[in-house]
Amino acid sequence: MAKSKSPFTGSWHIVSMSGWEDEALNKEVQAFIEFDEEGLGKFQFGYVRGVTDHYRTKKRDRMRIAQFSWDGEDGADGTPLDGIGWVILEGGELTGTICIHLGDDLEFVAKKVTEKKTATKRK
């Protein structure tokens, strides 16, 4: 029996993040978070990049929630980073938090991308 596609699957533009101005948020690429059909993901905002492990989903009330841990780096200076995160899908929009171990908890809002543009470098 085929596994049904997760509603989190796809690419999402991070349109706002706590403590980040738009220019810094989209410094290297358009800030994004992505989840693939295998349950893995990746994200980037500013120079911070991360890859997620298999996310776990739950349905609570009428909201869908995905939780994950991640590893990555601050690409500006190569500092290794890791942490946890979660996203909530409600009304076609993702809201979530990316927590950096021994660092910030960054709340964000993301909108679904209709065509993939995350690889475009910003000048």
Short mmCIF file of N, CA, C and O in Angstrom, two decimals:
data_model
loop_
_atom_site.label_atom_id
_atom_site.label_comp_id
_atom_site.label_asym_id
_atom_site.label_seq_id
_atom_site.Cartn_x
_atom_site.Cartn_y
_atom_site.Cartn_z
N MET A 1 0.84 -1.18 0.00
CA MET A 1 0.00 0.00 0.00
C MET A 1 0.88 1.24 0.00
O MET A 1 1.82 1.36 0.79
N ALA A 2 0.59 2.20 -0.88
CA ALA A 2 1.41 3.41 -1.02
C ALA A 2 1.19 4.34 0.17
O ALA A 2 0.07 4.49 0.66
N LYS A 3 2.29 4.94 0.61
CA LYS A 3 2.23 5.89 1.71
C LYS A 3 1.67 7.21 1.19
O LYS A 3 2.08 7.69 0.14
N SER A 4 0.74 7.82 1.92
CA SER A 4 0.16 9.07 1.46
C SER A 4 1.15 10.22 1.67
O SER A 4 1.96 10.20 2.60
N LYS A 5 1.08 11.21 0.79
CA LYS A 5 1.98 12.35 0.84
C LYS A 5 1.66 13.21 2.06
O LYS A 5 0.52 13.54 2.32
N SER A 6 2.69 13.59 2.79
CA SER A 6 2.53 14.44 3.95
C SER A 6 2.15 15.84 3.51
O SER A 6 2.67 16.35 2.51
N PRO A 7 1.29 16.53 4.25
CA PRO A 7 0.95 17.91 3.90
C PRO A 7 2.14 18.87 4.10
O PRO A 7 2.11 20.00 3.63
N PHE A 8 3.20 18.41 4.77
CA PHE A 8 4.39 19.24 4.96
C PHE A 8 5.35 19.16 3.78
O PHE A 8 6.23 20.00 3.64
N THR A 9 5.18 18.13 2.93
CA THR A 9 6.08 17.92 1.81
C THR A 9 6.10 19.12 0.87
O THR A 9 5.05 19.65 0.52
N GLY A 10 7.29 19.54 0.51
CA GLY A 10 7.46 20.65 -0.42
C GLY A 10 8.37 21.72 0.15
O GLY A 10 8.98 21.56 1.21
N SER A 11 8.46 22.80 -0.58
CA SER A 11 9.31 23.92 -0.20
C SER A 11 8.43 25.07 0.29
O SER A 11 7.39 25.36 -0.29
N TRP A 12 8.89 25.70 1.35
CA TRP A 12 8.16 26.80 1.99
C TRP A 12 9.09 27.99 2.14
O TRP A 12 10.20 27.83 2.66
N HIS A 13 8.69 29.18 1.70
CA HIS A 13 9.47 30.39 1.92
C HIS A 13 9.23 30.89 3.34
O HIS A 13 8.08 31.06 3.75
N ILE A 14 10.30 31.11 4.06
CA ILE A 14 10.18 31.73 5.38
C ILE A 14 10.00 33.22 5.13
O ILE A 14 10.89 33.89 4.60
N VAL A 15 8.83 33.75 5.47
CA VAL A 15 8.51 35.14 5.16
C VAL A 15 8.78 36.08 6.34
O VAL A 15 8.90 37.28 6.16
N SER A 16 8.88 35.53 7.55
CA SER A 16 9.26 36.35 8.70
C SER A 16 9.84 35.44 9.77
O SER A 16 9.50 34.26 9.85
N MET A 17 10.74 36.02 10.58
CA MET A 17 11.37 35.27 11.66
C MET A 17 11.69 36.23 12.80
O MET A 17 12.18 37.35 12.55
N SER A 18 11.40 35.81 14.02
CA SER A 18 11.64 36.66 15.18
C SER A 18 13.12 37.06 15.26
O SER A 18 14.01 36.23 15.10
N GLY A 19 13.34 38.35 15.45
CA GLY A 19 14.71 38.85 15.63
C GLY A 19 15.50 39.02 14.35
O GLY A 19 16.68 39.37 14.41
N TRP A 20 14.90 38.81 13.18
CA TRP A 20 15.61 38.92 11.92
C TRP A 20 14.93 39.93 11.00
O TRP A 20 13.73 39.86 10.78
N GLU A 21 15.70 40.85 10.46
CA GLU A 21 15.20 41.77 9.43
C GLU A 21 15.19 41.02 8.10
O GLU A 21 15.97 40.08 7.90
N ASP A 22 14.31 41.42 7.18
CA ASP A 22 14.19 40.74 5.88
C ASP A 22 15.53 40.64 5.15
O ASP A 22 15.84 39.60 4.58
N GLU A 23 16.31 41.71 5.16
CA GLU A 23 17.59 41.71 4.44
C GLU A 23 18.54 40.65 4.99
O GLU A 23 19.18 39.92 4.24
N ALA A 24 18.62 40.51 6.30
CA ALA A 24 19.49 39.50 6.91
C ALA A 24 18.92 38.11 6.73
O ALA A 24 19.65 37.15 6.46
N LEU A 25 17.60 37.97 6.83
CA LEU A 25 16.93 36.68 6.70
C LEU A 25 17.19 36.06 5.32
O LEU A 25 17.42 34.88 5.19
N ASN A 26 17.18 36.90 4.30
CA ASN A 26 17.34 36.45 2.90
C ASN A 26 18.71 36.79 2.34
O ASN A 26 18.88 36.98 1.14
N LYS A 27 19.72 36.86 3.19
CA LYS A 27 21.05 37.33 2.80
C LYS A 27 21.69 36.52 1.67
O LYS A 27 22.15 37.07 0.69
N GLU A 28 21.75 35.21 1.80
CA GLU A 28 22.42 34.37 0.81
C GLU A 28 21.43 33.80 -0.20
O GLU A 28 21.72 33.73 -1.39
N VAL A 29 20.28 33.35 0.28
CA VAL A 29 19.20 32.83 -0.56
C VAL A 29 17.88 33.28 0.05
O VAL A 29 17.84 33.74 1.18
N GLN A 30 16.79 33.12 -0.70
CA GLN A 30 15.45 33.33 -0.12
C GLN A 30 15.31 32.32 1.01
O GLN A 30 15.47 31.12 0.79
N ALA A 31 15.05 32.79 2.22
CA ALA A 31 14.94 31.91 3.38
C ALA A 31 13.87 30.85 3.12
O ALA A 31 12.81 31.15 2.58
N PHE A 32 14.17 29.59 3.49
CA PHE A 32 13.25 28.50 3.19
C PHE A 32 13.36 27.38 4.20
O PHE A 32 14.34 27.27 4.94
N ILE A 33 12.36 26.53 4.20
CA ILE A 33 12.38 25.24 4.86
C ILE A 33 11.70 24.27 3.90
O ILE A 33 10.72 24.63 3.25
N GLU A 34 12.28 23.07 3.75
CA GLU A 34 11.75 22.06 2.83
C GLU A 34 11.64 20.72 3.54
O GLU A 34 12.46 20.39 4.38
N PHE A 35 10.63 19.97 3.13
CA PHE A 35 10.46 18.60 3.61
C PHE A 35 10.21 17.72 2.39
O PHE A 35 9.41 18.07 1.52
N ASP A 36 10.92 16.58 2.31
CA ASP A 36 10.73 15.70 1.16
C ASP A 36 9.79 14.54 1.50
O ASP A 36 9.33 14.39 2.63
N GLU A 37 9.52 13.72 0.49
CA GLU A 37 8.57 12.62 0.66
C GLU A 37 9.12 11.51 1.56
O GLU A 37 8.35 10.68 2.04
N GLU A 38 10.42 11.48 1.79
CA GLU A 38 11.03 10.48 2.68
C GLU A 38 10.98 10.92 4.14
O GLU A 38 11.45 10.19 5.01
N GLY A 39 10.51 12.13 4.39
CA GLY A 39 10.43 12.62 5.76
C GLY A 39 11.65 13.38 6.22
O GLY A 39 11.79 13.68 7.41
N LEU A 40 12.57 13.70 5.31
CA LEU A 40 13.75 14.48 5.64
C LEU A 40 13.52 15.93 5.23
O LEU A 40 12.58 16.23 4.50
N GLY A 41 14.40 16.81 5.65
CA GLY A 41 14.23 18.21 5.28
C GLY A 41 15.52 18.98 5.36
O GLY A 41 16.58 18.46 5.74
N LYS A 42 15.41 20.25 5.00
CA LYS A 42 16.54 21.18 5.11
C LYS A 42 15.97 22.59 5.20
O LYS A 42 14.80 22.82 4.88
N PHE A 43 16.80 23.50 5.66
CA PHE A 43 16.39 24.90 5.74
C PHE A 43 17.61 25.80 5.64
O PHE A 43 18.75 25.36 5.81
N GLN A 44 17.35 27.06 5.32
CA GLN A 44 18.39 28.08 5.37
C GLN A 44 17.73 29.43 5.58
O GLN A 44 16.70 29.74 4.99
N PHE A 45 18.34 30.20 6.47
CA PHE A 45 17.98 31.61 6.65
C PHE A 45 19.27 32.34 6.97
O PHE A 45 20.11 31.83 7.71
N GLY A 46 19.47 33.49 6.35
CA GLY A 46 20.77 34.16 6.48
C GLY A 46 21.85 33.18 6.03
O GLY A 46 21.73 32.56 4.98
N TYR A 47 22.88 33.03 6.85
CA TYR A 47 23.93 32.05 6.54
C TYR A 47 23.75 30.75 7.33
O TYR A 47 24.62 29.88 7.29
N VAL A 48 22.67 30.63 8.08
CA VAL A 48 22.42 29.44 8.88
C VAL A 48 21.76 28.38 8.00
O VAL A 48 20.73 28.63 7.38
N ARG A 49 22.40 27.20 7.95
CA ARG A 49 21.89 26.08 7.15
C ARG A 49 21.73 24.87 8.04
O ARG A 49 22.56 24.64 8.93
N GLY A 50 20.71 24.07 7.75
CA GLY A 50 20.52 22.86 8.52
C GLY A 50 19.82 21.78 7.72
O GLY A 50 19.12 22.07 6.74
N VAL A 51 20.04 20.54 8.12
CA VAL A 51 19.32 19.39 7.56
C VAL A 51 18.61 18.70 8.72
O VAL A 51 19.16 18.59 9.82
N THR A 52 17.40 18.26 8.47
CA THR A 52 16.61 17.64 9.53
C THR A 52 16.64 16.14 9.41
O THR A 52 16.85 15.58 8.33
N ASP A 53 16.42 15.48 10.55
CA ASP A 53 16.23 14.04 10.52
C ASP A 53 14.78 13.77 10.11
O ASP A 53 14.06 14.70 9.74
N HIS A 54 14.36 12.53 10.19
CA HIS A 54 12.98 12.20 9.86
C HIS A 54 12.05 12.93 10.83
O HIS A 54 12.17 12.76 12.04
N TYR A 55 11.19 13.74 10.27
CA TYR A 55 10.25 14.45 11.14
C TYR A 55 9.11 13.53 11.55
O TYR A 55 8.77 12.59 10.86
N ARG A 56 8.58 13.81 12.72
CA ARG A 56 7.46 13.04 13.27
C ARG A 56 6.23 13.92 13.24
O ARG A 56 6.31 15.09 13.64
N THR A 57 5.12 13.40 12.79
CA THR A 57 3.91 14.21 12.69
C THR A 57 2.86 13.78 13.71
O THR A 57 2.82 12.62 14.12
N LYS A 58 2.06 14.74 14.10
CA LYS A 58 0.94 14.52 15.01
C LYS A 58 -0.22 15.38 14.50
O LYS A 58 -0.01 16.38 13.82
N LYS A 59 -1.40 14.98 14.87
CA LYS A 59 -2.57 15.82 14.60
C LYS A 59 -3.20 16.13 15.93
O LYS A 59 -3.54 15.23 16.69
N ARG A 60 -3.30 17.40 16.24
CA ARG A 60 -3.88 17.84 17.51
C ARG A 60 -4.96 18.85 17.19
O ARG A 60 -4.70 19.84 16.50
N ASP A 61 -6.16 18.59 17.69
CA ASP A 61 -7.32 19.39 17.33
C ASP A 61 -7.43 19.37 15.80
O ASP A 61 -7.46 18.32 15.21
N ARG A 62 -7.40 20.53 15.16
CA ARG A 62 -7.45 20.55 13.70
C ARG A 62 -6.12 20.98 13.10
O ARG A 62 -6.04 21.34 11.94
N MET A 63 -5.06 20.92 13.90
CA MET A 63 -3.74 21.33 13.43
C MET A 63 -2.86 20.10 13.20
O MET A 63 -2.99 19.10 13.90
N ARG A 64 -1.99 20.20 12.24
CA ARG A 64 -0.98 19.17 12.00
C ARG A 64 0.36 19.72 12.47
O ARG A 64 0.71 20.85 12.17
N ILE A 65 1.12 18.89 13.18
CA ILE A 65 2.39 19.30 13.77
C ILE A 65 3.48 18.34 13.32
O ILE A 65 3.27 17.12 13.31
N ALA A 66 4.64 18.86 12.94
CA ALA A 66 5.82 18.05 12.63
C ALA A 66 6.95 18.49 13.54
O ALA A 66 7.19 19.69 13.70
N GLN A 67 7.64 17.52 14.16
CA GLN A 67 8.77 17.79 15.04
C GLN A 67 10.02 17.15 14.44
O GLN A 67 9.95 16.08 13.84
N PHE A 68 11.17 17.80 14.63
CA PHE A 68 12.42 17.29 14.06
C PHE A 68 13.61 17.76 14.88
O PHE A 68 13.53 18.71 15.64
N SER A 69 14.72 17.06 14.72
CA SER A 69 16.00 17.55 15.20
C SER A 69 16.82 17.88 13.95
O SER A 69 16.47 17.45 12.84
N TRP A 70 17.88 18.65 14.11
CA TRP A 70 18.64 19.07 12.94
C TRP A 70 20.12 19.29 13.28
O TRP A 70 20.48 19.49 14.43
N ASP A 71 20.94 19.22 12.24
CA ASP A 71 22.37 19.53 12.31
C ASP A 71 22.66 20.52 11.20
O ASP A 71 22.06 20.45 10.12
N GLY A 72 23.62 21.41 11.44
CA GLY A 72 23.96 22.37 10.40
C GLY A 72 25.16 23.21 10.79
O GLY A 72 25.99 22.79 11.59
N GLU A 73 25.18 24.42 10.23
CA GLU A 73 26.29 25.32 10.49
C GLU A 73 25.89 26.76 10.23
O GLU A 73 24.90 27.02 9.53
N ASP A 74 26.66 27.66 10.80
CA ASP A 74 26.60 29.06 10.44
C ASP A 74 27.62 29.21 9.31
O ASP A 74 28.83 29.15 9.55
N GLY A 75 27.14 29.35 8.10
CA GLY A 75 28.02 29.41 6.93
C GLY A 75 28.92 30.63 6.89
O GLY A 75 29.91 30.65 6.17
N ALA A 76 28.61 31.65 7.69
CA ALA A 76 29.45 32.84 7.72
C ALA A 76 30.81 32.55 8.34
O ALA A 76 31.83 33.08 7.90
N ASP A 77 30.83 31.69 9.37
CA ASP A 77 32.11 31.41 10.03
C ASP A 77 32.38 29.92 10.23
O ASP A 77 33.37 29.54 10.85
N GLY A 78 31.48 29.06 9.74
CA GLY A 78 31.68 27.62 9.83
C GLY A 78 31.37 27.00 11.18
O GLY A 78 31.65 25.83 11.40
N THR A 79 30.78 27.77 12.09
CA THR A 79 30.43 27.24 13.41
C THR A 79 29.39 26.14 13.28
O THR A 79 28.33 26.37 12.70
N PRO A 80 29.67 24.94 13.81
CA PRO A 80 28.66 23.87 13.78
C PRO A 80 27.47 24.25 14.67
O PRO A 80 27.66 24.83 15.74
N LEU A 81 26.28 23.91 14.22
CA LEU A 81 25.05 24.18 14.96
C LEU A 81 24.17 22.94 14.95
O LEU A 81 24.25 22.14 14.02
N ASP A 82 23.33 22.81 15.94
CA ASP A 82 22.31 21.76 15.95
C ASP A 82 21.19 22.19 16.86
O ASP A 82 21.28 23.20 17.55
N GLY A 83 20.12 21.43 16.82
CA GLY A 83 18.99 21.76 17.68
C GLY A 83 17.76 20.95 17.32
O GLY A 83 17.86 19.88 16.73
N ILE A 84 16.63 21.50 17.70
CA ILE A 84 15.34 20.88 17.41
C ILE A 84 14.44 21.93 16.77
O ILE A 84 14.77 23.12 16.76
N GLY A 85 13.31 21.47 16.27
CA GLY A 85 12.35 22.41 15.71
C GLY A 85 11.01 21.75 15.52
O GLY A 85 10.87 20.53 15.67
N TRP A 86 10.04 22.55 15.23
CA TRP A 86 8.70 22.04 14.93
C TRP A 86 7.99 23.05 14.06
O TRP A 86 8.33 24.24 14.04
N VAL A 87 7.02 22.56 13.33
CA VAL A 87 6.17 23.39 12.50
C VAL A 87 4.73 22.96 12.71
O VAL A 87 4.45 21.79 13.00
N ILE A 88 3.83 23.91 12.58
CA ILE A 88 2.40 23.67 12.67
C ILE A 88 1.78 24.13 11.37
O ILE A 88 2.03 25.25 10.92
N LEU A 89 1.00 23.25 10.76
CA LEU A 89 0.31 23.58 9.52
C LEU A 89 -1.13 23.90 9.87
O LEU A 89 -1.85 23.06 10.41
N GLU A 90 -1.52 25.12 9.57
CA GLU A 90 -2.88 25.55 9.86
C GLU A 90 -3.28 26.59 8.83
O GLU A 90 -2.59 27.60 8.66
N GLY A 91 -4.35 26.32 8.13
CA GLY A 91 -4.84 27.27 7.14
C GLY A 91 -3.89 27.48 5.98
O GLY A 91 -3.80 28.58 5.45
N GLY A 92 -3.12 26.47 5.59
CA GLY A 92 -2.21 26.59 4.45
C GLY A 92 -0.93 27.34 4.75
O GLY A 92 -0.16 27.64 3.84
N GLU A 93 -0.66 27.65 6.01
CA GLU A 93 0.53 28.38 6.39
C GLU A 93 1.28 27.59 7.46
O GLU A 93 0.66 26.94 8.29
N LEU A 94 2.62 27.63 7.39
CA LEU A 94 3.43 27.01 8.44
C LEU A 94 3.83 28.08 9.44
O LEU A 94 4.29 29.16 9.06
N THR A 95 3.67 27.78 10.70
CA THR A 95 4.30 28.57 11.74
C THR A 95 5.19 27.59 12.48
O THR A 95 4.87 26.40 12.57
N GLY A 96 6.31 28.04 12.95
CA GLY A 96 7.21 27.11 13.60
C GLY A 96 8.28 27.78 14.42
O GLY A 96 8.34 29.00 14.52
N THR A 97 9.12 26.94 14.98
CA THR A 97 10.25 27.40 15.78
C THR A 97 11.45 26.53 15.45
O THR A 97 11.34 25.30 15.41
N ILE A 98 12.58 27.16 15.20
CA ILE A 98 13.86 26.47 15.07
C ILE A 98 14.68 26.87 16.29
O ILE A 98 14.93 28.06 16.52
N CYS A 99 15.02 25.88 17.10
CA CYS A 99 15.77 26.11 18.33
C CYS A 99 17.23 25.70 18.09
O CYS A 99 17.50 24.59 17.66
N ILE A 100 18.14 26.63 18.38
CA ILE A 100 19.57 26.36 18.26
C ILE A 100 20.07 25.95 19.64
O ILE A 100 19.87 26.68 20.63
N HIS A 101 20.69 24.76 19.72
CA HIS A 101 21.20 24.25 21.00
C HIS A 101 22.11 25.29 21.64
O HIS A 101 23.04 25.79 21.01
N LEU A 102 21.81 25.64 22.90
CA LEU A 102 22.53 26.66 23.66
C LEU A 102 22.48 28.03 22.99
O LEU A 102 23.39 28.85 23.12
N GLY A 103 21.38 28.27 22.23
CA GLY A 103 21.24 29.54 21.53
C GLY A 103 19.79 30.00 21.49
O GLY A 103 19.01 29.76 22.41
N ASP A 104 19.44 30.62 20.40
CA ASP A 104 18.13 31.24 20.23
C ASP A 104 17.03 30.24 19.87
O ASP A 104 17.30 29.19 19.28
N ASP A 105 15.80 30.60 20.20
CA ASP A 105 14.59 29.94 19.72
C ASP A 105 13.97 30.91 18.73
O ASP A 105 13.53 32.00 19.12
N LEU A 106 13.97 30.55 17.45
CA LEU A 106 13.58 31.46 16.39
C LEU A 106 12.22 31.07 15.83
O LEU A 106 12.08 30.04 15.18
N GLU A 107 11.22 31.90 16.10
CA GLU A 107 9.87 31.65 15.59
C GLU A 107 9.78 32.19 14.17
O GLU A 107 10.32 33.26 13.87
N PHE A 108 9.06 31.46 13.31
CA PHE A 108 8.95 31.89 11.92
C PHE A 108 7.58 31.57 11.35
O PHE A 108 6.82 30.78 11.89
N VAL A 109 7.29 32.23 10.22
CA VAL A 109 6.10 31.98 9.41
C VAL A 109 6.59 31.68 8.01
O VAL A 109 7.50 32.34 7.50
N ALA A 110 6.00 30.64 7.38
CA ALA A 110 6.41 30.26 6.02
C ALA A 110 5.18 30.01 5.15
O ALA A 110 4.15 29.55 5.64
N LYS A 111 5.31 30.33 3.87
CA LYS A 111 4.25 30.13 2.89
C LYS A 111 4.73 29.13 1.84
O LYS A 111 5.89 29.15 1.43
N LYS A 112 3.84 28.27 1.38
CA LYS A 112 4.16 27.23 0.40
C LYS A 112 4.66 27.86 -0.90
O LYS A 112 4.11 28.86 -1.37
N VAL A 113 5.70 27.28 -1.47
CA VAL A 113 6.26 27.72 -2.74
C VAL A 113 5.59 26.92 -3.86
O VAL A 113 5.51 25.69 -3.76
N THR A 114 5.16 27.61 -4.89
CA THR A 114 4.54 26.90 -6.00
C THR A 114 5.58 26.43 -7.01
O THR A 114 5.40 25.44 -7.67
N GLU A 115 6.70 27.15 -7.11
CA GLU A 115 7.82 26.68 -7.93
C GLU A 115 9.10 26.85 -7.13
O GLU A 115 9.22 27.77 -6.35
N LYS A 116 10.03 25.93 -7.31
CA LYS A 116 11.26 25.90 -6.49
C LYS A 116 12.19 27.03 -6.88
O LYS A 116 12.63 27.13 -8.02
N LYS A 117 12.51 27.91 -5.91
CA LYS A 117 13.41 29.04 -6.14
C LYS A 117 14.49 29.13 -5.07
O LYS A 117 15.21 30.11 -5.02
N THR A 118 14.60 28.16 -4.21
CA THR A 118 15.48 28.26 -3.05
C THR A 118 16.96 28.26 -3.41
O THR A 118 17.77 28.71 -2.61
N ALA A 119 17.34 27.80 -4.59
CA ALA A 119 18.75 27.71 -4.92
C ALA A 119 19.31 29.03 -5.48
O ALA A 119 20.48 29.14 -5.72
N THR A 120 18.47 30.04 -5.67
CA THR A 120 18.91 31.30 -6.22
C THR A 120 19.72 32.09 -5.22
O THR A 120 19.25 32.38 -4.13
N LYS A 121 20.95 32.42 -5.58
CA LYS A 121 21.83 33.21 -4.71
C LYS A 121 21.38 34.66 -4.73
O LYS A 121 20.97 35.19 -5.75
N ARG A 122 21.47 35.32 -3.60
CA ARG A 122 21.18 36.75 -3.48
C ARG A 122 22.48 37.53 -3.59
O ARG A 122 23.53 37.05 -3.19
N LYS A 123 22.40 38.72 -4.13
CA LYS A 123 23.59 39.57 -4.23
C LYS A 123 23.59 40.62 -3.17
O LYS A 123 22.66 40.98 -2.61
#
